[in-house]
Short mmCIF file of C-alpha atoms in Angstrom, two decimals:
data_model
loop_
_atom_site.label_atom_id
_atom_site.label_comp_id
_atom_site.label_asym_id
_atom_site.label_seq_id
_atom_site.Cartn_x
_atom_site.Cartn_y
_atom_site.Cartn_z
CA MET A 1 99.32 42.37 217.90
CA ARG A 2 96.25 43.88 216.24
CA ALA A 3 95.50 42.82 212.67
CA TRP A 4 96.03 46.34 211.35
CA ASN A 5 99.40 46.56 213.11
CA ALA A 6 100.41 43.14 211.83
CA ALA A 7 99.60 44.24 208.29
CA LEU A 8 101.83 47.30 208.66
CA SER A 9 104.63 45.27 210.24
CA ALA A 10 104.49 42.78 207.37
CA ILE A 11 105.52 45.45 204.86
CA GLY A 12 109.17 44.76 204.14
CA PHE A 13 111.86 47.44 204.12
CA ASN A 14 112.58 46.84 200.44
CA ALA A 15 108.95 46.21 199.43
CA SER A 16 107.81 47.54 196.08
CA ALA A 17 105.31 50.37 195.83
CA PRO A 18 102.44 48.02 194.88
CA ASP A 19 103.27 45.74 197.84
CA ILE A 20 103.39 48.72 200.20
CA ALA A 21 100.06 49.97 198.90
CA ALA A 22 98.54 46.52 199.30
CA GLY A 23 99.83 46.27 202.88
CA LEU A 24 98.51 49.71 203.76
CA ASN A 25 95.11 48.90 202.33
CA GLU A 26 95.08 45.67 204.30
CA ALA A 27 95.88 47.63 207.47
CA LEU A 28 93.09 50.11 206.72
CA ASP A 29 90.62 47.29 206.10
CA ALA A 30 91.68 45.60 209.35
CA ALA A 31 91.20 48.83 211.32
CA ARG A 32 87.77 49.33 209.78
CA ALA A 33 86.81 45.72 210.52
CA GLN A 34 88.00 46.09 214.12
CA VAL A 35 85.82 49.14 214.64
CA ALA A 36 82.82 47.43 213.04
CA ALA A 37 83.24 44.33 215.21
CA ASP A 38 83.67 46.40 218.37
CA ARG A 39 80.66 48.56 217.56
CA SER A 40 78.60 45.41 217.00
CA GLU A 41 79.77 44.01 220.35
CA ALA A 42 78.84 47.23 222.13
CA HIS A 43 75.40 47.22 220.55
CA ALA A 44 74.89 43.58 221.55
CA LEU A 45 75.81 44.49 225.14
CA THR A 46 73.26 47.30 225.26
CA VAL A 47 70.59 44.89 224.02
CA LYS A 48 71.51 42.00 226.34
CA ALA A 49 72.07 44.13 229.44
CA GLY A 50 69.54 46.89 228.78
CA ARG A 51 66.40 44.94 229.62
CA PRO A 52 67.64 43.41 232.93
CA ALA A 53 69.10 46.77 233.97
CA ARG A 54 65.79 48.48 233.32
CA SER A 55 63.89 45.71 235.11
CA ALA A 56 66.18 46.10 238.13
CA THR A 57 65.63 49.85 238.18
CA ILE A 58 61.86 49.49 237.96
CA ALA A 59 61.84 46.82 240.69
CA ALA A 60 63.87 49.04 243.02
CA ALA A 61 61.54 51.97 242.36
CA ARG A 62 58.53 49.72 242.92
CA ARG A 63 59.99 48.56 246.23
CA MET A 64 60.43 52.17 247.26
CA LEU A 65 56.81 52.89 246.37
CA HIS A 66 55.69 50.08 248.68
CA ASP A 67 57.11 52.01 251.62
CA VAL A 68 54.51 53.70 253.82
CA GLU A 69 56.90 56.63 254.08
CA GLN A 70 57.04 57.85 250.51
CA PRO A 71 60.28 59.28 249.07
CA ALA A 72 61.34 62.66 250.38
CA ASP A 73 61.61 63.88 246.78
CA PRO A 74 58.76 62.24 244.83
CA ALA A 75 59.44 64.43 241.79
CA ALA A 76 62.95 62.97 241.50
CA LEU A 77 61.54 59.45 241.61
CA ASP A 78 58.99 60.33 238.93
CA THR A 79 61.80 61.70 236.76
CA LEU A 80 63.76 58.48 237.24
CA LEU A 81 60.75 56.38 236.31
CA LEU A 82 60.19 58.50 233.22
CA ASP A 83 63.85 57.97 232.27
CA VAL A 84 63.33 54.20 232.17
CA GLY A 85 60.12 54.45 230.19
CA ILE A 86 57.35 54.65 232.82
CA GLN A 87 55.14 57.62 231.99
CA ARG A 88 53.34 57.79 235.31
CA ARG A 89 53.91 56.43 238.77
CA PRO A 90 52.18 53.03 239.12
CA PRO A 91 49.44 52.87 241.77
CA VAL A 92 50.14 50.90 244.92
CA ASN A 93 47.49 49.11 246.95
CA PRO A 94 47.67 50.50 250.51
CA ALA A 95 47.29 46.94 251.81
CA ASP A 96 50.56 46.03 250.08
CA THR A 97 52.62 48.72 251.76
CA SER A 98 54.73 48.45 254.87
CA THR A 99 57.14 50.61 256.83
CA ILE A 100 60.61 49.91 255.50
CA PRO A 101 63.28 50.12 258.22
CA ALA A 102 65.67 53.04 257.95
CA ASP A 103 68.72 50.87 257.27
CA GLU A 104 66.92 49.04 254.47
CA ARG A 105 65.68 52.35 253.07
CA ARG A 106 69.26 53.61 252.86
CA ALA A 107 70.40 50.41 251.18
CA LEU A 108 67.44 50.57 248.80
CA ALA A 109 68.29 54.14 247.81
CA ALA A 110 71.83 53.02 246.92
CA ILE A 111 70.47 50.02 245.00
CA LEU A 112 68.08 52.20 243.03
CA ALA A 113 70.86 54.67 242.20
CA ARG A 114 73.15 51.88 240.99
CA ALA A 115 70.48 50.19 238.88
CA HIS A 116 69.55 53.50 237.28
CA ARG A 117 73.22 54.31 236.67
CA ILE A 118 73.67 51.02 234.80
CA ASP A 119 70.58 51.71 232.69
CA ARG A 120 71.79 55.24 231.94
CA ASP A 121 75.40 54.24 231.21
CA LEU A 122 74.30 51.54 228.79
CA ARG A 123 72.69 54.29 226.71
CA ARG A 124 75.89 56.35 226.71
CA GLN A 125 78.37 54.09 224.99
CA PRO A 126 81.55 55.64 223.54
CA ALA A 127 81.24 56.99 220.03
CA ALA A 128 82.95 55.05 217.26
CA PRO A 129 85.74 56.92 215.48
CA ALA A 130 84.71 58.86 212.42
CA ALA A 131 88.27 59.44 211.19
CA ILE A 132 88.79 56.14 209.35
CA PRO A 133 88.78 56.96 205.63
CA ALA A 134 87.10 54.84 203.00
CA ALA A 135 90.26 54.92 200.90
CA LEU A 136 93.90 55.90 201.39
CA PRO A 137 95.53 59.02 199.93
CA PRO A 138 97.41 58.50 196.64
CA THR A 139 100.93 59.13 197.96
CA LEU A 140 102.61 56.37 199.98
CA ASP A 141 103.73 58.60 202.86
CA ALA A 142 100.28 60.08 203.30
CA ALA A 143 98.72 56.63 202.96
CA ARG A 144 101.04 55.23 205.64
CA ARG A 145 100.11 58.05 208.01
CA ALA A 146 96.40 57.55 207.30
CA ALA A 147 96.59 53.79 207.87
CA LEU A 148 98.49 54.28 211.11
CA ALA A 149 96.00 56.92 212.29
CA ALA A 150 93.09 54.61 211.43
CA GLY A 151 94.62 51.77 213.44
CA ARG A 152 95.28 54.00 216.42
CA SER A 153 91.71 55.33 216.26
CA ALA A 154 90.42 51.76 216.24
CA ASP A 155 92.56 50.90 219.26
CA ALA A 156 91.47 54.04 221.12
CA TYR A 157 87.84 53.10 220.51
CA ARG A 158 88.42 49.60 221.83
CA THR A 159 90.14 51.02 224.93
CA ALA A 160 87.21 53.37 225.54
CA LEU A 161 84.74 50.50 225.15
CA ARG A 162 86.64 48.36 227.63
CA SER A 163 86.69 51.18 230.17
CA TRP A 164 82.96 51.73 229.63
CA ILE A 165 82.24 48.03 230.12
CA VAL A 166 84.41 47.78 233.24
CA ASP A 167 82.57 50.71 234.83
CA ILE A 168 79.20 49.08 234.20
CA GLU A 169 80.54 45.73 235.40
CA ARG A 170 81.71 47.23 238.69
CA THR A 171 78.35 48.88 239.28
CA ALA A 172 76.52 45.65 238.48
CA SER A 173 78.76 43.73 240.88
CA ALA A 174 78.05 46.22 243.66
CA LEU A 175 74.33 46.03 242.85
CA THR A 176 74.22 42.26 243.25
CA GLN A 177 76.26 42.38 246.46
CA ASP A 178 73.99 45.03 248.00
CA THR A 179 70.83 43.17 247.01
CA ALA A 180 71.79 39.69 248.27
CA PRO A 181 71.40 40.40 252.04
CA LEU A 182 67.96 41.93 251.55
CA LEU A 183 66.81 39.06 249.35
CA ASN A 184 68.00 36.60 252.00
CA LEU A 185 66.31 38.65 254.73
CA TYR A 186 62.88 38.48 253.09
CA GLY A 187 63.40 34.88 252.12
CA VAL A 188 63.96 34.04 255.78
CA ARG A 189 60.90 36.05 256.81
CA ALA A 190 58.75 34.26 254.24
CA GLU A 191 60.04 30.90 255.49
CA GLN A 192 59.37 31.85 259.11
CA HIS A 193 55.82 32.87 258.24
CA GLU A 194 55.28 29.65 256.32
CA ASN A 195 56.50 27.50 259.23
CA ALA A 196 54.38 29.37 261.77
CA ALA A 197 51.31 29.19 259.52
CA ARG A 198 51.78 25.49 258.94
CA ARG A 199 51.97 24.82 262.68
CA ALA A 200 48.81 26.87 263.22
CA GLY A 201 46.99 25.28 260.31
CA ARG A 202 46.68 28.56 258.40
CA PRO A 203 47.43 29.29 254.72
CA THR A 204 51.18 29.40 254.22
CA ASP A 205 51.32 32.20 251.65
CA PRO A 206 53.42 35.06 253.07
CA PRO A 207 51.84 38.49 253.59
CA ALA A 208 51.79 40.71 250.51
CA PRO A 209 54.49 43.12 251.79
CA ILE A 210 56.94 40.25 252.32
CA ALA A 211 56.08 38.61 249.01
CA HIS A 212 56.43 41.89 247.10
CA ALA A 213 59.74 42.72 248.78
CA TRP A 214 61.20 39.29 248.01
CA ALA A 215 60.02 39.43 244.40
CA ASP A 216 61.45 42.92 243.87
CA TYR A 217 64.85 42.07 245.35
CA ALA A 218 64.91 38.83 243.36
CA THR A 219 64.31 40.84 240.16
CA ILE A 220 67.03 43.33 241.09
CA GLY A 221 69.54 40.61 241.90
CA ARG A 222 68.79 38.68 238.74
CA GLY A 223 69.11 41.86 236.68
CA GLY A 224 72.48 42.64 238.23
CA ARG A 225 73.78 39.14 237.52
CA GLU A 226 72.59 39.22 233.91
CA VAL A 227 74.25 42.59 233.35
CA LEU A 228 77.43 41.29 234.95
CA THR A 229 77.49 38.21 232.71
CA ALA A 230 76.84 40.29 229.59
CA CYS A 231 79.68 42.66 230.51
CA GLN A 232 82.12 39.83 231.13
CA ARG A 233 81.32 38.26 227.77
CA ALA A 234 81.59 41.57 225.94
CA ARG A 235 84.91 42.40 227.58
CA ALA A 236 86.31 38.99 226.70
CA ALA A 237 85.28 39.51 223.07
CA LEU A 238 87.22 42.77 222.71
#
């Protein structure tokens, strides 16, 4: 039972007017405290998850820019980059580009869309209720209705926050699952290159395209996991 509801339930049937007023004020204070705590938790989530979500989005866009075949709609990519705080498209060294296979390109497009959705959704958290009054009306009936309305508004806000967090959590989970095979793929390629180079007596550093791809997918995967952890902690706190 919520604290505001417990305060209302504690008001006895034969309670005196002062006791009723005290219980109603306690319920109002509990509803206000619940909203404040939930708003603080939502803000903490946007701070904790915002940076890794943005890093994942930028890494996915950077990976796309390392494709020899540039995006079919470069203006849309520039708009996305602008949305996450990059004013202009970063230059790419032609020597660092490679032809990304079609199946990876499709997966990358989905990864970029999911990372950007997380970044965007984190900036669109539900609005806290504005209907909780600073003080109750003077009459007991009106005060009871106001306290009950405040508690219900607080609960509705918490429900909206939970739904918001669950949506982000699902997207982050899908992001990490989509990224893992590609990270493993480029990890295997880097290892194969290293083994072949060692046998031939050459430097073992992988080619730039492989190194960049692995680093970008590692950033995306790490960002997805950090967002997922932040969402799970925030949801448990509500």
